[in-house]
Amino acid sequence: MLLTGTVVADADTVVPDGAVVTDGDRIAAVGERATLVDAYPDHERRDLDVVAPGLVGAHVHSVQSLGRGLADDTELLDWLSEAVLPMEAAMDADAMYAAAALGYLECLAGGTTTVVDHLSVNHADRAFDAALDCGIRARMGKVLMDTESPPGLEEDAETALADSERLVESYHGAADGRIRYAVTPRFALTCTEACLRGARELADRHDGVRIHTHASENRSEIAAVENRTGMRNLHWLDEVGLTGPDVVLAHCVWTDESERELLAETGTHVTHCPSSNMKLASGVAPVRDYLERGINVALGNDGPPCNNTLDAFTEMRQASLLGKVDALDPTVLDARTVFAMATRNGARAAGFERVGRLAEGWKADLVGLTTDRPRATPVHDPHSHLVYAAHGDDVVLTMIDGDVRYDHGDYPGVDADGILAAAREHAERVT
């Protein structure tokens, strides 16, 4: 396929009258429109206003989609214990599939082509099946919870880790590597030391498997971890093996100097979730400081009950504006920096090679947007437009591995209407 328009290839490169050519699951060429139209006369052609890399949601909870609007205006630990965890515990296999698929449809319609997805304890197979059916690129895993957890979600560490290994063997590397596994403890407070150490051992046994968990999101959480272990949260995670270049830590809002040094020294990835952190009043993550230390910072939406959307364009805007007002400095987290966080940085965190940029030989994961909106007129700077003005509903085309997964409201090969109907039905039952 040959796609024309203003090509935003990465955080540094724009081709104003450009084109992208795809061949199979790869990008064959990126360049000037006239040149590529002449060079590829037989390719199917799509004329778009803007062509950009697919965005990466480096921390999402697709299976919480049934709880959108369920627990507004609530503090984190109450939000979890009183609403979100009981909902997850009530979900059967069919509800889990519908919830995950609903989340993936929202991502695809909004230009997110890759997710790092924190599932739930039960029926994780069905979320993997939903990811395969919807065609999204995903790093995902079953949640581990073996202490201080509600009925229906707590399971002993040995059982949880054995089930995780089964899922690794069943799904890691599926769909030609589009689906990859992350061992996924929920967070330090719901996992024993044996469970956390077991998560590291499991990841080490399988090539390319990563670890994904929450860390230092809320001051009450940090105090509870320190009371239990005698350590700051990130030092405890490091003690049990949950830091390093194969680890993605969501949030990291409240870290001290020693913890920030630890993140940089270990090459641990951080996912910033600004909308969730604001809505739950958790705090403002020190993103500028992380970036200045060379820590890879990606962007995530978190879950629909604490956002309440999976629109990655909104998250870019929120990240930039929150960083500026926190620093009282309008130069902080400029549009290009934030665009990199939402694309290439996210792909690094997710562990996908040649994803997050439009370049020859890279994966054909891309989105097309319309600028036929008052809000998109004029476009003086494409990066500025994508970060500050664009919305997910400006996306008209989403492609993953060269396959069109969303096209002007349609999801080729997917029964979107059936998924929406099932999600509504299950939501009435489990919330």
Short mmCIF file of C-alpha atoms in Angstrom, two decimals:
data_model
loop_
_atom_site.label_atom_id
_atom_site.label_comp_id
_atom_site.label_asym_id
_atom_site.label_seq_id
_atom_site.Cartn_x
_atom_site.Cartn_y
_atom_site.Cartn_z
CA MET A 1 0.00 0.00 0.00
CA LEU A 2 1.10 3.58 -0.68
CA LEU A 3 -0.10 6.17 1.82
CA THR A 4 0.32 9.86 1.10
CA GLY A 5 0.08 12.95 3.28
CA THR A 6 2.20 14.93 5.70
CA VAL A 7 4.47 12.18 7.00
CA VAL A 8 5.57 12.54 10.63
CA ALA A 9 8.22 9.84 10.54
CA ASP A 10 9.47 10.31 14.11
CA ALA A 11 10.09 13.01 16.70
CA ASP A 12 12.67 14.69 14.43
CA THR A 13 11.49 14.10 10.86
CA VAL A 14 8.56 15.48 8.87
CA VAL A 15 8.03 15.11 5.12
CA PRO A 16 5.40 17.78 4.29
CA ASP A 17 4.27 16.25 0.99
CA GLY A 18 5.31 12.72 1.66
CA ALA A 19 4.40 9.07 1.32
CA VAL A 20 4.95 5.75 3.05
CA VAL A 21 5.07 2.49 1.11
CA THR A 22 4.34 -0.80 2.86
CA ASP A 23 5.23 -4.29 1.65
CA GLY A 24 3.97 -7.15 3.78
CA ASP A 25 4.58 -6.38 7.44
CA ARG A 26 7.36 -3.87 6.71
CA ILE A 27 7.82 -0.35 5.44
CA ALA A 28 9.46 -0.42 2.02
CA ALA A 29 10.07 3.31 1.64
CA VAL A 30 9.46 6.73 3.18
CA GLY A 31 9.99 9.88 1.17
CA GLU A 32 8.57 12.53 -1.12
CA ARG A 33 5.14 11.77 -2.49
CA ALA A 34 5.92 12.46 -6.14
CA THR A 35 9.01 10.24 -6.09
CA LEU A 36 7.28 7.28 -4.45
CA VAL A 37 4.12 7.54 -6.53
CA ASP A 38 6.31 7.23 -9.64
CA ALA A 39 8.36 4.40 -8.14
CA TYR A 40 5.35 2.32 -6.99
CA PRO A 41 2.66 2.89 -9.64
CA ASP A 42 0.90 -0.42 -9.02
CA HIS A 43 0.47 -0.09 -5.22
CA GLU A 44 -2.97 0.50 -3.77
CA ARG A 45 -3.03 4.18 -2.80
CA ARG A 46 -4.62 5.90 0.18
CA ASP A 47 -4.55 9.69 0.42
CA LEU A 48 -4.50 10.92 4.01
CA ASP A 49 -3.86 14.26 5.71
CA VAL A 50 -1.26 13.03 8.22
CA VAL A 51 0.60 9.72 8.38
CA ALA A 52 2.36 8.92 11.66
CA PRO A 53 3.74 5.96 13.59
CA GLY A 54 1.21 4.04 15.63
CA LEU A 55 1.21 5.14 19.24
CA VAL A 56 2.27 2.89 22.13
CA GLY A 57 0.19 2.58 25.29
CA ALA A 58 2.95 1.37 27.59
CA HIS A 59 0.63 0.75 30.54
CA VAL A 60 -3.03 -0.07 30.02
CA HIS A 61 -5.68 -2.26 31.67
CA SER A 62 -7.84 -3.41 28.78
CA VAL A 63 -9.85 -5.79 30.96
CA GLN A 64 -11.00 -2.92 33.18
CA SER A 65 -12.97 -1.47 30.27
CA LEU A 66 -16.23 -2.68 31.77
CA GLY A 67 -15.66 -0.37 34.75
CA ARG A 68 -15.40 2.95 32.94
CA GLY A 69 -17.00 5.57 35.19
CA LEU A 70 -17.49 3.05 37.99
CA ALA A 71 -15.18 4.56 40.62
CA ASP A 72 -14.75 8.25 39.90
CA ASP A 73 -13.41 10.72 42.46
CA THR A 74 -11.80 8.09 44.69
CA GLU A 75 -8.30 7.65 46.18
CA LEU A 76 -6.16 4.84 44.72
CA LEU A 77 -6.31 2.17 47.43
CA ASP A 78 -10.04 2.69 48.02
CA TRP A 79 -10.59 2.75 44.25
CA LEU A 80 -8.92 -0.65 44.00
CA SER A 81 -10.47 -2.38 47.01
CA GLU A 82 -14.02 -1.06 46.74
CA ALA A 83 -14.65 -1.08 43.00
CA VAL A 84 -12.01 -2.33 40.57
CA LEU A 85 -10.83 -5.55 42.22
CA PRO A 86 -14.38 -6.75 43.03
CA MET A 87 -15.29 -6.15 39.39
CA GLU A 88 -12.31 -8.19 38.18
CA ALA A 89 -13.17 -10.98 40.62
CA ALA A 90 -16.73 -11.14 39.24
CA MET A 91 -15.65 -11.49 35.60
CA ASP A 92 -15.96 -14.89 33.95
CA ALA A 93 -14.13 -15.96 30.81
CA ASP A 94 -16.65 -14.44 28.41
CA ALA A 95 -16.62 -11.13 30.28
CA MET A 96 -12.83 -11.08 30.18
CA TYR A 97 -12.81 -11.55 26.40
CA ALA A 98 -15.43 -8.84 25.88
CA ALA A 99 -13.63 -6.39 28.18
CA ALA A 100 -10.22 -6.91 26.58
CA ALA A 101 -11.62 -6.76 23.06
CA LEU A 102 -13.51 -3.57 23.91
CA GLY A 103 -10.27 -2.00 25.13
CA TYR A 104 -8.43 -3.05 21.99
CA LEU A 105 -11.14 -1.66 19.72
CA GLU A 106 -10.85 1.68 21.50
CA CYS A 107 -7.07 1.63 21.11
CA LEU A 108 -7.21 0.79 17.42
CA ALA A 109 -9.80 3.48 16.69
CA GLY A 110 -7.63 6.03 18.52
CA GLY A 111 -4.32 5.22 16.82
CA THR A 112 -2.70 3.00 19.46
CA THR A 113 -1.08 0.04 17.73
CA THR A 114 0.94 -1.40 20.63
CA VAL A 115 -0.01 -1.92 24.28
CA VAL A 116 1.71 -3.13 27.43
CA ASP A 117 -1.36 -4.65 29.04
CA HIS A 118 -1.85 -5.49 32.72
CA LEU A 119 -4.61 -8.12 32.66
CA SER A 120 -6.20 -9.84 35.67
CA VAL A 121 -5.69 -12.98 37.73
CA ASN A 122 -8.36 -15.12 36.09
CA HIS A 123 -9.13 -16.06 32.49
CA ALA A 124 -6.05 -14.33 31.04
CA ASP A 125 -6.21 -16.74 28.09
CA ARG A 126 -9.30 -14.94 26.86
CA ALA A 127 -7.56 -11.58 26.80
CA PHE A 128 -4.75 -13.10 24.74
CA ASP A 129 -7.38 -14.50 22.38
CA ALA A 130 -8.93 -11.03 22.08
CA ALA A 131 -5.56 -9.49 21.22
CA LEU A 132 -4.99 -12.12 18.55
CA ASP A 133 -8.46 -11.60 17.08
CA CYS A 134 -8.29 -7.79 17.07
CA GLY A 135 -4.79 -7.69 15.62
CA ILE A 136 -3.19 -5.35 18.12
CA ARG A 137 0.49 -5.62 19.01
CA ALA A 138 0.74 -6.45 22.72
CA ARG A 139 3.08 -7.22 25.58
CA MET A 140 0.70 -8.70 28.15
CA GLY A 141 0.43 -10.98 31.14
CA LYS A 142 -1.68 -12.59 33.84
CA VAL A 143 -1.72 -10.66 37.13
CA LEU A 144 -0.07 -12.20 40.21
CA MET A 145 -1.72 -11.62 43.61
CA ASP A 146 -0.91 -13.98 46.48
CA THR A 147 -1.51 -11.86 49.59
CA GLU A 148 -3.82 -9.11 50.92
CA SER A 149 -6.17 -9.60 47.98
CA PRO A 150 -9.96 -10.04 47.77
CA PRO A 151 -11.67 -13.43 47.41
CA GLY A 152 -11.64 -14.63 43.86
CA LEU A 153 -8.32 -13.00 42.99
CA GLU A 154 -5.83 -14.25 45.57
CA GLU A 155 -4.02 -17.48 44.71
CA ASP A 156 -0.88 -19.07 46.08
CA ALA A 157 2.37 -18.09 44.42
CA GLU A 158 3.19 -21.56 43.15
CA THR A 159 -0.16 -21.88 41.38
CA ALA A 160 0.02 -18.35 39.95
CA LEU A 161 3.53 -18.78 38.60
CA ALA A 162 2.75 -22.20 37.12
CA ASP A 163 -0.26 -20.74 35.30
CA SER A 164 1.90 -17.85 34.09
CA GLU A 165 4.44 -20.28 32.68
CA ARG A 166 1.66 -22.12 30.87
CA LEU A 167 0.58 -18.84 29.30
CA VAL A 168 4.17 -18.03 28.31
CA GLU A 169 4.45 -21.36 26.55
CA SER A 170 1.06 -20.91 24.85
CA TYR A 171 1.22 -17.27 23.74
CA HIS A 172 4.70 -15.74 23.93
CA GLY A 173 5.79 -15.05 20.34
CA ALA A 174 2.34 -15.77 18.87
CA ALA A 175 1.24 -14.13 15.62
CA ASP A 176 4.83 -13.98 14.33
CA GLY A 177 5.98 -12.19 17.48
CA ARG A 178 3.16 -9.66 17.60
CA ILE A 179 2.09 -11.04 21.01
CA ARG A 180 4.72 -11.25 23.75
CA TYR A 181 4.56 -12.04 27.42
CA ALA A 182 5.22 -9.98 30.52
CA VAL A 183 5.23 -11.54 33.97
CA THR A 184 2.83 -9.24 35.81
CA PRO A 185 2.76 -8.91 39.61
CA ARG A 186 0.03 -6.37 40.44
CA PHE A 187 2.22 -4.47 42.89
CA ALA A 188 4.35 -5.04 45.98
CA LEU A 189 1.45 -4.93 48.44
CA THR A 190 -0.43 -7.86 46.88
CA CYS A 191 2.61 -10.10 46.34
CA THR A 192 4.77 -11.98 48.82
CA GLU A 193 8.53 -12.01 48.51
CA ALA A 194 8.33 -15.55 47.14
CA CYS A 195 5.93 -14.43 44.42
CA LEU A 196 8.07 -11.45 43.40
CA ARG A 197 11.28 -13.50 43.30
CA GLY A 198 9.43 -16.19 41.39
CA ALA A 199 8.38 -13.60 38.81
CA ARG A 200 12.03 -12.78 38.15
CA GLU A 201 12.97 -16.46 37.91
CA LEU A 202 10.13 -17.11 35.46
CA ALA A 203 11.11 -14.19 33.23
CA ASP A 204 14.73 -15.34 33.21
CA ARG A 205 13.76 -18.83 32.05
CA HIS A 206 12.20 -17.57 28.82
CA ASP A 207 13.97 -15.51 26.19
CA GLY A 208 12.33 -12.16 25.53
CA VAL A 209 9.82 -12.30 28.40
CA ARG A 210 9.58 -9.04 30.39
CA ILE A 211 8.23 -7.95 33.77
CA HIS A 212 5.48 -5.33 34.16
CA THR A 213 4.19 -3.98 37.47
CA HIS A 214 3.04 -0.86 39.32
CA ALA A 215 5.41 1.07 41.56
CA SER A 216 5.35 4.14 43.80
CA GLU A 217 2.07 5.47 42.48
CA ASN A 218 0.69 6.70 45.78
CA ARG A 219 2.19 7.81 49.11
CA SER A 220 -0.04 5.47 51.13
CA GLU A 221 1.24 2.56 49.02
CA ILE A 222 4.85 3.55 49.64
CA ALA A 223 4.31 3.85 53.39
CA ALA A 224 2.70 0.41 53.50
CA VAL A 225 5.57 -1.19 51.55
CA GLU A 226 8.14 0.45 53.83
CA ASN A 227 6.23 -0.69 56.91
CA ARG A 228 6.25 -4.27 55.63
CA THR A 229 9.78 -4.48 54.24
CA GLY A 230 11.76 -1.69 55.87
CA MET A 231 12.65 -0.39 52.40
CA ARG A 232 11.48 2.23 49.95
CA ASN A 233 9.34 0.68 47.23
CA LEU A 234 11.89 0.69 44.40
CA HIS A 235 14.67 -0.59 46.65
CA TRP A 236 12.40 -3.46 47.66
CA LEU A 237 11.63 -4.24 44.01
CA ASP A 238 15.34 -4.16 43.24
CA GLU A 239 16.03 -6.49 46.18
CA VAL A 240 13.66 -9.12 44.75
CA GLY A 241 14.89 -8.71 41.18
CA LEU A 242 12.24 -6.48 39.67
CA THR A 243 14.45 -3.83 38.10
CA GLY A 244 16.47 -3.89 34.91
CA PRO A 245 16.19 -3.34 31.16
CA ASP A 246 13.46 -5.99 30.91
CA VAL A 247 11.25 -4.32 33.54
CA VAL A 248 8.47 -1.78 32.96
CA LEU A 249 7.34 0.11 36.08
CA ALA A 250 4.09 2.03 35.79
CA HIS A 251 3.79 5.43 37.50
CA CYS A 252 6.90 5.99 39.69
CA VAL A 253 5.34 9.21 40.96
CA TRP A 254 6.97 9.30 44.41
CA THR A 255 10.67 8.46 44.20
CA ASP A 256 13.62 9.83 46.13
CA GLU A 257 17.12 10.56 44.87
CA SER A 258 18.42 7.06 45.58
CA GLU A 259 15.52 5.46 43.74
CA ARG A 260 16.01 7.67 40.71
CA GLU A 261 19.69 6.73 40.65
CA LEU A 262 18.62 3.10 40.83
CA LEU A 263 16.27 3.44 37.86
CA ALA A 264 19.03 5.02 35.78
CA GLU A 265 21.72 2.52 36.83
CA THR A 266 19.55 -0.52 36.14
CA GLY A 267 18.05 0.67 32.85
CA THR A 268 14.52 0.14 34.17
CA HIS A 269 11.72 1.61 32.04
CA VAL A 270 9.12 3.97 33.51
CA THR A 271 5.62 4.50 32.12
CA HIS A 272 4.09 7.89 32.90
CA CYS A 273 0.29 7.92 33.22
CA PRO A 274 -0.58 11.61 33.69
CA SER A 275 -4.37 11.46 33.39
CA SER A 276 -4.66 8.63 35.89
CA ASN A 277 -2.24 10.30 38.31
CA MET A 278 -4.27 13.50 38.16
CA LYS A 279 -7.69 11.84 38.43
CA LEU A 280 -6.67 9.75 41.44
CA ALA A 281 -4.76 12.73 42.89
CA SER A 282 -1.70 10.52 43.19
CA GLY A 283 0.77 13.27 42.30
CA VAL A 284 3.03 14.46 39.50
CA ALA A 285 5.77 12.13 38.31
CA PRO A 286 9.23 13.76 37.95
CA VAL A 287 9.39 13.03 34.23
CA ARG A 288 11.84 15.79 33.29
CA ASP A 289 14.28 14.55 35.93
CA TYR A 290 13.93 10.98 34.70
CA LEU A 291 14.62 11.97 31.11
CA GLU A 292 17.62 14.09 32.11
CA ARG A 293 19.07 11.04 33.87
CA GLY A 294 18.70 8.96 30.71
CA ILE A 295 15.80 6.89 32.03
CA ASN A 296 13.50 5.70 29.27
CA VAL A 297 10.04 7.16 29.94
CA ALA A 298 7.03 5.98 27.96
CA LEU A 299 3.36 6.98 28.14
CA GLY A 300 0.30 5.02 29.22
CA ASN A 301 -3.39 5.61 29.82
CA ASP A 302 -3.75 3.18 32.74
CA GLY A 303 -7.31 1.81 32.95
CA PRO A 304 -10.69 3.20 31.85
CA PRO A 305 -11.94 3.41 35.48
CA CYS A 306 -9.19 5.91 36.34
CA ASN A 307 -8.83 7.87 33.11
CA ASN A 308 -11.66 7.34 31.62
CA THR A 309 -10.37 6.89 28.09
CA LEU A 310 -7.65 5.01 26.23
CA ASP A 311 -7.01 7.96 23.89
CA ALA A 312 -3.22 8.20 23.59
CA PHE A 313 -3.39 11.64 21.95
CA THR A 314 -5.06 13.02 25.06
CA GLU A 315 -2.29 11.45 27.14
CA MET A 316 0.39 13.24 25.12
CA ARG A 317 -1.30 16.58 25.71
CA GLN A 318 -1.75 15.90 29.42
CA ALA A 319 1.86 14.83 29.83
CA SER A 320 3.22 17.99 28.28
CA LEU A 321 0.92 20.41 30.07
CA LEU A 322 1.31 18.73 33.46
CA GLY A 323 5.08 18.80 33.14
CA LYS A 324 5.08 22.47 32.26
CA VAL A 325 2.87 23.61 35.12
CA ASP A 326 4.73 21.41 37.60
CA ALA A 327 8.05 23.01 36.62
CA LEU A 328 6.54 26.47 35.99
CA ASP A 329 8.55 26.31 32.78
CA PRO A 330 6.84 26.31 29.34
CA THR A 331 9.88 24.74 27.67
CA VAL A 332 9.59 21.49 29.65
CA LEU A 333 8.30 18.38 27.85
CA ASP A 334 7.94 20.01 24.45
CA ALA A 335 5.86 18.38 21.73
CA ARG A 336 8.69 16.46 20.10
CA THR A 337 9.88 15.02 23.42
CA VAL A 338 6.38 13.87 24.30
CA PHE A 339 5.81 12.44 20.82
CA ALA A 340 8.97 10.36 21.28
CA MET A 341 7.66 9.14 24.64
CA ALA A 342 4.44 7.99 22.96
CA THR A 343 6.18 6.21 20.08
CA ARG A 344 9.82 5.12 20.18
CA ASN A 345 10.22 5.24 23.97
CA GLY A 346 7.08 3.17 24.35
CA ALA A 347 8.31 0.58 21.87
CA ARG A 348 11.60 0.31 23.79
CA ALA A 349 9.72 -0.25 27.02
CA ALA A 350 7.50 -2.85 25.37
CA GLY A 351 10.53 -4.61 23.92
CA PHE A 352 9.49 -4.45 20.27
CA GLU A 353 12.27 -3.83 17.78
CA ARG A 354 11.77 -1.57 14.76
CA VAL A 355 8.47 -0.23 16.10
CA GLY A 356 7.60 3.40 16.84
CA ARG A 357 9.07 5.07 13.78
CA LEU A 358 8.31 5.25 10.06
CA ALA A 359 11.49 4.12 8.31
CA GLU A 360 12.54 1.62 5.66
CA GLY A 361 12.66 -1.89 7.09
CA TRP A 362 10.64 -1.02 10.19
CA LYS A 363 7.32 -2.60 11.07
CA ALA A 364 4.34 -1.26 9.11
CA ASP A 365 2.55 0.01 12.21
CA LEU A 366 1.08 3.38 11.32
CA VAL A 367 -1.95 5.62 11.56
CA GLY A 368 -3.62 8.05 9.20
CA LEU A 369 -5.41 11.14 10.52
CA THR A 370 -7.76 13.68 9.06
CA THR A 371 -7.25 17.40 9.55
CA ASP A 372 -10.69 18.22 8.19
CA ARG A 373 -11.67 19.75 11.52
CA PRO A 374 -11.88 23.37 12.75
CA ARG A 375 -9.62 22.21 15.58
CA ALA A 376 -7.03 21.09 13.02
CA THR A 377 -7.00 24.26 10.93
CA PRO A 378 -4.36 25.45 10.31
CA VAL A 379 -1.53 23.02 11.04
CA HIS A 380 1.63 25.11 11.36
CA ASP A 381 3.68 22.37 13.07
CA PRO A 382 2.66 18.69 12.70
CA HIS A 383 4.26 17.64 16.00
CA SER A 384 2.47 20.44 17.82
CA HIS A 385 -0.79 19.42 16.20
CA LEU A 386 -0.45 15.75 17.14
CA VAL A 387 0.42 16.49 20.77
CA TYR A 388 -1.74 19.51 21.59
CA ALA A 389 -4.71 19.50 19.21
CA ALA A 390 -5.32 16.03 17.78
CA HIS A 391 -7.79 13.58 19.31
CA GLY A 392 -8.10 9.86 18.86
CA ASP A 393 -11.26 10.37 16.84
CA ASP A 394 -9.19 12.15 14.18
CA VAL A 395 -7.75 8.73 13.27
CA VAL A 396 -9.25 7.29 10.10
CA LEU A 397 -6.83 4.43 9.40
CA THR A 398 -4.80 2.14 11.67
CA MET A 399 -2.37 -0.43 10.29
CA ILE A 400 -0.39 -3.08 12.19
CA ASP A 401 2.11 -5.40 10.51
CA GLY A 402 0.86 -4.00 7.21
CA ASP A 403 -2.72 -5.11 7.88
CA VAL A 404 -5.51 -2.53 8.14
CA ARG A 405 -7.11 -2.97 11.56
CA TYR A 406 -9.30 0.14 11.60
CA ASP A 407 -10.68 2.00 8.60
CA HIS A 408 -13.13 4.90 8.94
CA GLY A 409 -15.17 3.24 11.68
CA ASP A 410 -14.80 -0.34 10.48
CA TYR A 411 -12.65 -3.10 11.98
CA PRO A 412 -11.88 -5.50 9.12
CA GLY A 413 -12.43 -9.11 10.15
CA VAL A 414 -13.75 -8.23 13.62
CA ASP A 415 -17.37 -8.26 14.82
CA ALA A 416 -17.17 -4.90 16.57
CA ASP A 417 -20.93 -4.62 17.03
CA GLY A 418 -20.97 -8.01 18.72
CA ILE A 419 -18.13 -7.02 21.04
CA LEU A 420 -19.90 -3.81 22.05
CA ALA A 421 -23.14 -5.64 22.73
CA ALA A 422 -21.39 -8.30 24.80
CA ALA A 423 -19.47 -5.68 26.76
CA ARG A 424 -22.68 -3.86 27.69
CA GLU A 425 -24.30 -7.09 28.80
CA HIS A 426 -21.35 -8.22 30.93
CA ALA A 427 -20.86 -4.78 32.46
CA GLU A 428 -24.41 -4.87 33.86
CA ARG A 429 -23.64 -8.17 35.55
CA VAL A 430 -20.18 -7.59 37.03
CA THR A 431 -20.30 -3.96 38.17
#
